[in-house]
Coordinates of C-alpha atoms in Angstrom, one line a residue:
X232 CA 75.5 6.1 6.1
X233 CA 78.3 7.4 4.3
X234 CA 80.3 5.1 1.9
X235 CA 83.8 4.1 3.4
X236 CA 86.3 4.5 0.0
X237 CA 89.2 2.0 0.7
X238 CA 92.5 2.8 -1.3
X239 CA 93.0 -0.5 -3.6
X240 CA 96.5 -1.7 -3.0
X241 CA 96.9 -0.1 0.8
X242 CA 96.6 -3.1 3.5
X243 CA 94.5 -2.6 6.7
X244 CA 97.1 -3.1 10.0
X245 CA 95.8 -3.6 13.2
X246 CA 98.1 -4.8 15.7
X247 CA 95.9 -7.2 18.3
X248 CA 96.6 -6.9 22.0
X249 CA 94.9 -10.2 23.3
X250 CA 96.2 -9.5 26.9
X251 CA 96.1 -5.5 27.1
X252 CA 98.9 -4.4 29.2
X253 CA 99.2 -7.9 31.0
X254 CA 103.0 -8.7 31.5
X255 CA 105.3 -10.9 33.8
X256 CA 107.9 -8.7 33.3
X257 CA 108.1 -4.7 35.0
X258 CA 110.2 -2.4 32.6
X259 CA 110.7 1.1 33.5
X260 CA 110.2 2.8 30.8
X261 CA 107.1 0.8 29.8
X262 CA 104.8 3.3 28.0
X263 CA 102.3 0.6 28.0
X264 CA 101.6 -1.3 31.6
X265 CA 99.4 1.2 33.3
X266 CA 97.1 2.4 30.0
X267 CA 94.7 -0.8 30.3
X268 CA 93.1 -3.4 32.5
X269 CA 90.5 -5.2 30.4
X270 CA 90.0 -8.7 30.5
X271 CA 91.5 -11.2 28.0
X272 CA 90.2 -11.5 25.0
X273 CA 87.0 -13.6 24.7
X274 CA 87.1 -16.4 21.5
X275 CA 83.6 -14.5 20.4
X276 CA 85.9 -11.7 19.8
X277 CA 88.6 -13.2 18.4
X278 CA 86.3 -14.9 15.7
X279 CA 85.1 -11.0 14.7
X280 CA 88.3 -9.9 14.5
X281 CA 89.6 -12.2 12.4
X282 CA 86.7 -12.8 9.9
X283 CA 86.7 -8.3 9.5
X284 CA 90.6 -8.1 9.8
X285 CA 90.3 -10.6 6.5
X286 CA 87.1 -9.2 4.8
X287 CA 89.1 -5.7 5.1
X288 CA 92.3 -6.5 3.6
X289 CA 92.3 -5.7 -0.4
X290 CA 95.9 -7.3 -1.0
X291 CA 96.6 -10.8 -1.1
X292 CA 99.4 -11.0 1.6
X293 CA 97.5 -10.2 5.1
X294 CA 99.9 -10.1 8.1
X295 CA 98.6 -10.4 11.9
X296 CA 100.8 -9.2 14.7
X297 CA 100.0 -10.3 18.0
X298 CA 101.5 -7.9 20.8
X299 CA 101.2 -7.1 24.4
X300 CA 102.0 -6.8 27.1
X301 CA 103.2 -10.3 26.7
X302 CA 101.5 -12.5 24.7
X303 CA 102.3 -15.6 25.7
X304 CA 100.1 -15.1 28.7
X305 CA 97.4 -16.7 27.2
X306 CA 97.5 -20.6 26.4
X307 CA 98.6 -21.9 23.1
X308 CA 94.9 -23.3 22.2
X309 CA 94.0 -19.6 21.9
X310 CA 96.4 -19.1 18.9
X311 CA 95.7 -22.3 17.6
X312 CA 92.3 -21.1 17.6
X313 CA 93.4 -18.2 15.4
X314 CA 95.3 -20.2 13.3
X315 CA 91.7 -22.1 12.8
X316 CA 89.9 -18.6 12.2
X317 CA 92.3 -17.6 9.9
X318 CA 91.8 -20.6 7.3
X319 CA 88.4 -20.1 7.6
X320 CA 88.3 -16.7 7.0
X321 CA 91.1 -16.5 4.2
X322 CA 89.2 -17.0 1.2
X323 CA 92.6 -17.7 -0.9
X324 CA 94.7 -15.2 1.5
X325 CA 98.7 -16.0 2.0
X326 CA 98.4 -15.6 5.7
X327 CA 101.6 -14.9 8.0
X328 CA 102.1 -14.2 11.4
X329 CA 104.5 -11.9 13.8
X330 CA 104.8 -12.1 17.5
X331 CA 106.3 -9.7 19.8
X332 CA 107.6 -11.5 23.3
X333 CA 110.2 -10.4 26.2
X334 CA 111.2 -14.2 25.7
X335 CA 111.1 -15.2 29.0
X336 CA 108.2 -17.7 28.6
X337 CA 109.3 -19.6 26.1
X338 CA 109.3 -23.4 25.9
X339 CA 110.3 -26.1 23.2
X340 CA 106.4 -26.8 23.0
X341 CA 105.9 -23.4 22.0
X342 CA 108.7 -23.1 19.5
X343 CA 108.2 -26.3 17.9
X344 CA 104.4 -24.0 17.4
X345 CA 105.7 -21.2 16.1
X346 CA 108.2 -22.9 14.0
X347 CA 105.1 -25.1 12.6
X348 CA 103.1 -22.1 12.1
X349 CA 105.7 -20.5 10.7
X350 CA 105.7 -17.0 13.1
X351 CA 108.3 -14.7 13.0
X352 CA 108.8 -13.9 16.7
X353 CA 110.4 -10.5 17.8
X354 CA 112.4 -10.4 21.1
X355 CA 112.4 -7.3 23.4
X356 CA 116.0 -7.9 24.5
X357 CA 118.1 -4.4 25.7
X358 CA 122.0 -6.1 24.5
X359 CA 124.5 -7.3 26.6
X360 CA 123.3 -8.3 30.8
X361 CA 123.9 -5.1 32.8
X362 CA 122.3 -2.6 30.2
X363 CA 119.4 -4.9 29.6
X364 CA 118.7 -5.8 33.5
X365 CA 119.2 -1.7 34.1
X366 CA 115.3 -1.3 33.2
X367 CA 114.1 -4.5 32.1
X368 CA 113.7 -6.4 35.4
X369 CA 110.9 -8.8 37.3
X370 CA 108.0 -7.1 39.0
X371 CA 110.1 -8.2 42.2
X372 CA 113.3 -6.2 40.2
X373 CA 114.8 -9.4 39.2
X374 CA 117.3 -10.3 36.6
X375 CA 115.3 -10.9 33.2
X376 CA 118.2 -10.9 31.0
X377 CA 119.0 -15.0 31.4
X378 CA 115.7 -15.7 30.7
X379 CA 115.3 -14.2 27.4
X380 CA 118.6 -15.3 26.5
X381 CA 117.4 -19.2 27.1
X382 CA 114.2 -18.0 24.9
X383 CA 116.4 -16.9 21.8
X384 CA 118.5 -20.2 22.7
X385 CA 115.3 -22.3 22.3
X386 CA 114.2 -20.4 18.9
X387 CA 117.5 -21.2 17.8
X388 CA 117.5 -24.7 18.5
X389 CA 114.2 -25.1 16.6
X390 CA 114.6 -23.0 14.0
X391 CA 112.4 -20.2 14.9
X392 CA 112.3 -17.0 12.3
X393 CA 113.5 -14.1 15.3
X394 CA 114.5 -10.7 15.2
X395 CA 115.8 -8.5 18.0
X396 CA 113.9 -5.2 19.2
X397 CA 115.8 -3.1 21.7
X398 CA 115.3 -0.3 22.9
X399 CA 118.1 3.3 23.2
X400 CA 118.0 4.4 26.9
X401 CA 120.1 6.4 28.8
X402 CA 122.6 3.6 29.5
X403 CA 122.3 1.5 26.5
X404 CA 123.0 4.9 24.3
X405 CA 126.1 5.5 26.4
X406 CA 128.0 2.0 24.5
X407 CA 127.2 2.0 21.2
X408 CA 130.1 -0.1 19.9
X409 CA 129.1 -2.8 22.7
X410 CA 125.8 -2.7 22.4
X411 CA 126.2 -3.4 18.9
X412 CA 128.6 -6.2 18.9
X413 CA 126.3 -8.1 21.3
X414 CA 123.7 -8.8 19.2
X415 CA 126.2 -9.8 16.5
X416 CA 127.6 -12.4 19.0
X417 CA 124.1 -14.1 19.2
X418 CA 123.4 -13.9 15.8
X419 CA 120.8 -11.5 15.6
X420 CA 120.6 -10.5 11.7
X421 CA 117.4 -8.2 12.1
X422 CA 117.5 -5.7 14.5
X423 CA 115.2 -3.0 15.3
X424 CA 115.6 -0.4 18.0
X425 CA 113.5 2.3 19.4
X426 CA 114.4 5.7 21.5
X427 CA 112.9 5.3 25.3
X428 CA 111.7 8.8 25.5
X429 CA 108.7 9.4 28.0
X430 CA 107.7 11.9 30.4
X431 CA 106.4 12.6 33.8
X432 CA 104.7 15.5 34.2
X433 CA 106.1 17.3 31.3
X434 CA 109.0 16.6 32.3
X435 CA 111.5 14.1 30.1
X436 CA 112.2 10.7 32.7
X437 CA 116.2 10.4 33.4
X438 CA 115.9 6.9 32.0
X439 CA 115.2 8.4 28.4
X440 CA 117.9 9.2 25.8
X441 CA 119.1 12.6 25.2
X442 CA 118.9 14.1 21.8
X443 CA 122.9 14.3 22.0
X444 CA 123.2 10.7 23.2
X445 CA 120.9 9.5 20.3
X446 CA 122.8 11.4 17.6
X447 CA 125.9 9.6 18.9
X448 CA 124.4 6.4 19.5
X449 CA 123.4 6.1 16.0
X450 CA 127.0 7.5 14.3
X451 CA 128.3 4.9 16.9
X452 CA 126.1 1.7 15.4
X453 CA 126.1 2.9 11.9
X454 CA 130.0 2.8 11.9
X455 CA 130.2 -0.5 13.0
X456 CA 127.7 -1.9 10.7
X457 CA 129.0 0.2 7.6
X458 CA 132.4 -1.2 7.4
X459 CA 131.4 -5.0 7.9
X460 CA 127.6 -5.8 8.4
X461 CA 125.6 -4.2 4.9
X462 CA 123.7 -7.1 3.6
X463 CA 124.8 -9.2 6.6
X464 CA 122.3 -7.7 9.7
X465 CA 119.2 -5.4 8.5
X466 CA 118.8 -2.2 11.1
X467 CA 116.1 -1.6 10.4
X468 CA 116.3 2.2 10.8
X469 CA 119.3 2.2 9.0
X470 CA 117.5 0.3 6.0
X471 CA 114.1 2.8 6.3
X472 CA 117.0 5.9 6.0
X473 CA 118.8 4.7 2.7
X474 CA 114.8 3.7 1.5
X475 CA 113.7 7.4 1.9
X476 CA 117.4 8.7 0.4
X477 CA 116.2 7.0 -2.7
X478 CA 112.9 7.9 -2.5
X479 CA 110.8 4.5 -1.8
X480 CA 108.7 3.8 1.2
X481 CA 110.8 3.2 4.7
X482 CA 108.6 0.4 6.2
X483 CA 109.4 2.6 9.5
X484 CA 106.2 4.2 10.5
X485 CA 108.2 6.6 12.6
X486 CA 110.2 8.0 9.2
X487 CA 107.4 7.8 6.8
X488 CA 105.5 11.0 5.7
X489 CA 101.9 9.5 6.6
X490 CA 100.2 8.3 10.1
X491 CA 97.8 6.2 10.3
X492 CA 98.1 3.2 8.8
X493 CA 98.6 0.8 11.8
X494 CA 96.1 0.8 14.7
X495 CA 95.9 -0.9 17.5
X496 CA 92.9 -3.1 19.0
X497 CA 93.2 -3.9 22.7
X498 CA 91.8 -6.9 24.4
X499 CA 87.7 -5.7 24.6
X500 CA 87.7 -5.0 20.9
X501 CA 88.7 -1.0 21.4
X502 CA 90.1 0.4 18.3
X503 CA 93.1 3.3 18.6
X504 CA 94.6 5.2 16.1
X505 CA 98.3 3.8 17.1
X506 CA 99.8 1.9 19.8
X507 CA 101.8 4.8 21.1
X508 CA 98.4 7.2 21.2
X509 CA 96.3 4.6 23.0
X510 CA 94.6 7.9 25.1
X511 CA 90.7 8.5 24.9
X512 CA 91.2 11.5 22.4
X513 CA 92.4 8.5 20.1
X514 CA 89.6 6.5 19.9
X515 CA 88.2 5.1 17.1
X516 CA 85.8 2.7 18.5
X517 CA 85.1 -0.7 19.5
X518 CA 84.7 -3.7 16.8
X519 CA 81.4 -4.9 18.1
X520 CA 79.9 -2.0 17.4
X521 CA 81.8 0.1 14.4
X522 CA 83.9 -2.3 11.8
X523 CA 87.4 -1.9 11.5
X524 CA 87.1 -0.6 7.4
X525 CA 84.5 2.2 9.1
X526 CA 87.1 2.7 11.4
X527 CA 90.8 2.7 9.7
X528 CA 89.3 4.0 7.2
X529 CA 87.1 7.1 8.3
X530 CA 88.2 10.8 8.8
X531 CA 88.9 10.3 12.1
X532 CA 91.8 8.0 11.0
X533 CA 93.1 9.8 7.9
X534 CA 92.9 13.1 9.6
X535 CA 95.5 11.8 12.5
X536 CA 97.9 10.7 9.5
X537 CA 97.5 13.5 7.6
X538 CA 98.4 15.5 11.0
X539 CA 101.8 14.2 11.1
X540 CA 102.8 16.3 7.9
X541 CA 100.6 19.4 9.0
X542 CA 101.4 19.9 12.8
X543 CA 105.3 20.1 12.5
X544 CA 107.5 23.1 13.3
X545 CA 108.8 25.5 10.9
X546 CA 112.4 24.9 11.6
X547 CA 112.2 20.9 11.0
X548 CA 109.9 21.7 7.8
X549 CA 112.8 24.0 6.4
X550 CA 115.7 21.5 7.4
X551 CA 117.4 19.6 4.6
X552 CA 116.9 16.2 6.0
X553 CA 112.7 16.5 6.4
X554 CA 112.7 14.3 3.3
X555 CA 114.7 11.5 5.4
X556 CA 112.4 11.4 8.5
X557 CA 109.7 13.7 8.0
X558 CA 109.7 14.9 11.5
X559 CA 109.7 11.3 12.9
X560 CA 106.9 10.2 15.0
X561 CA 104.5 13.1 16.4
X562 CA 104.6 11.3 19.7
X563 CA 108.2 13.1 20.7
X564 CA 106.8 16.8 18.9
X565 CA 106.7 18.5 22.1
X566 CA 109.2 20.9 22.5
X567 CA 109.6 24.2 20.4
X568 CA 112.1 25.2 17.6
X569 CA 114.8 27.9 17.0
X570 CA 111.9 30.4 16.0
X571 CA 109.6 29.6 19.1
X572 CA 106.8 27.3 17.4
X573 CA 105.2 24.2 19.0
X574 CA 105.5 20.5 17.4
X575 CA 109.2 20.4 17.6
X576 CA 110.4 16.8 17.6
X577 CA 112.6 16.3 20.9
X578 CA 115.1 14.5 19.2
X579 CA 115.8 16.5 15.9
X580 CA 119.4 17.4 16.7
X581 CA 120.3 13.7 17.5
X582 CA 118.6 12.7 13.7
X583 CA 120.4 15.6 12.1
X584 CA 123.4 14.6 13.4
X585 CA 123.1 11.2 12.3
X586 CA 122.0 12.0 8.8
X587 CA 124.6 14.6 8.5
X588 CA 127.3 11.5 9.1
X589 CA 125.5 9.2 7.1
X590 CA 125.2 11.7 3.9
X591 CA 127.8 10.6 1.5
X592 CA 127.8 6.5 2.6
X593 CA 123.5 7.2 1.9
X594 CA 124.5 9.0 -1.4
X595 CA 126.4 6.6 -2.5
X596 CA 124.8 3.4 -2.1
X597 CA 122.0 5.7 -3.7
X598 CA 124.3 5.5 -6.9
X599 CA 124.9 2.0 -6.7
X600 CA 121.1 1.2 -6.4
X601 CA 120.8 3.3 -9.1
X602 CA 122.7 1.2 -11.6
X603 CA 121.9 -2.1 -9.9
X604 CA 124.8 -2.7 -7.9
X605 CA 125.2 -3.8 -4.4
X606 CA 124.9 -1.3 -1.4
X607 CA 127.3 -3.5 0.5
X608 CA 129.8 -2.2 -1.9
X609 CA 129.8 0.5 0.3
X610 CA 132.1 -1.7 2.4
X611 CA 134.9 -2.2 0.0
X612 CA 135.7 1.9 0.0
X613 CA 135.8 1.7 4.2
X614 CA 138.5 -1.1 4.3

């Protein structure tokens, strides 16, 4: 057997799907709910998981994020029983956990447990009612929106650590300004969003976000935050942008130079090289039989990050900005550049716009970092 070198100092992520696709909830542009139908997770499995996803780790700090589908269709003794694996397994470990719900489920019993337990909890929540019910509706096409907002109610009452994650359709792109301002009204200070682009047949859904409407959507956001909210609310792709302008990791998979490095293991212990590539050509292979160092950690894996930097077109390779996104994620390389070559990433003129508006603010808050000042000084030259 050949011997598995594991890079001292890199942690293992897997992201653990204990329902599969399972959801209350019927989004359109779901990329998720039709990929799966295993059953739940058994507690057999959940012990193996644990006890390798801990004997893998080679850093101190070991985060477990618990994703769906919705999670909180299984009962709280199940994540109590993680909580239980997780001491036993930890050998010294700081141990935290992250949690991904559409809210809806939410009760005080389980905030007052994921306050105890410390979670952070991320809601899927699309910004004000009629752009988050456009797509993000009841099997039956029902109103979700009042439901999550009684969830981030409840983690607010109880002190529950939440950040927002929304996602940039075709309507929400359309009201930047609003769409932003909403989740400073609820007091969102993290926020995270993500570009709906999916396709049937080849051909690009009408519920995804154009390449124009993304570039504007972001100028839109980013002006808003830029004059008042630096330091305030973290965007996160705002945050991963000024990290690569100064040359330090993003903590964005989507704008870091490397794949790879966060799997995904779905409910029967199947092993994929990332949540967003959960197709049979991705397999890596189930924990019962393979262990997940064999597995994150095999050529299989590193060749599928090391294909992000490899299989990208010429005209993105030569653009001036490559060094702030680095072609973005490989999932939305399918159209062709200027020169007729494949891997062209469907929303490059959207991200060039974006960084060509952004180029002085990022240049100087660059400075600033530079000789340990603020970045949110950056505020006092917009008023």
């Amino acid at each position: 057997m050949s011997r598995i070198a594991i890079p001292f100092g890199r942690p293992l992520f897997v992201m653990l799907k204990p329902v599969g696709s399972r959801c209350n909830l019927a989004c359109s542009y779901c990329y998720y709910l039709d990929k799966t139908r295993h059953a739940l997770m058994t507690d057999e499995l959940l012990d193996e998981f644990v006890r390798q996803y801990l004997e893998a780790q080679t850093q101190p700090e070991v985060l477990f994020t618990w994703h769906g589908g919705e999670p909180l269709l299984r009962p709280m003794a199940f994540y109590q029983r993680a909580l239980q694996l997780q001491r036993r397994y930890a050998h010294g470990r700081t141990i935290d956990n992250c949690l991904q719900t559409n809210g809806t489920l939410l009760t005080p019993e389980w905030c007052r447990f994921l306050r105890d337990n410390r979670f952070l909890v991320g809601i899927s929540i699309d910004g004000p009612q009629d752009l988050h019910d456009a797509y993000r509706t009841s099997p039956t096409n029902e109103s979700s929106w009042l439901a999550v907002m009684r969830g981030i109610e409840l983690l607010d009452r109880y002190d529950v650590m939440w950040n927002a994650m929304a996602t940039v359709n075709r309507h929400t792109a359309a009201e930047p300004q609003r769409f932003y301002r909403f989740f400073r009204s609820i007091g969102c200070q993290f926020l995270q969003f993500t570009p709906v682009v999916e396709r049937a047949e080849d051909v690009v859904t009408d519920y995804s976000v154009s390449p124009e409407a993304w570039g504007n959507f972001l100028c839109g956001v980013y002006d808003e935050w830029a004059c008042q909210d630096i330091g305030r609310v973290f965007v996160q792709l705002f945050d991963a942008t000024l990290a690569n302008w100064v040359g330090e990791s993003p903590g964005l998979c989507s704008m870091a130079d490397h794949c790879g490095r966060c799997a995904v293991m779905e409910s029967n212990g199947d092993v994929y090289s990332c949540d967003h590539f959960v197709f049979p050509e991705y397999f890596l292979g189930n924990i019962r039989t393979s262990t997940l160092t064999s597995m994150l950690y095999g050529e299989r894996q590193q060749q599928f990050g090391r294909s992000k930097s490899e299989q990208v077109s010429r005209q993105c390779r030569a653009c001036r900005y490559w060094f702030a996104c680095h072609g973005e994620c490989p999932r939305n390389r399918f159209t062709t550049d200027a020169y007729g070559e494949p891997h062209h990433n469907y929303l490059c003129d959207g991200y060039r716009r974006f960084f060509a508006h952004v180029a002085a603010d990022m240049d100087f808050m660059k400075n600033e970092l530079k000789v340990g000042r603020a970045p949110a000084n950056l505020m006092l030259r917009k008023r």
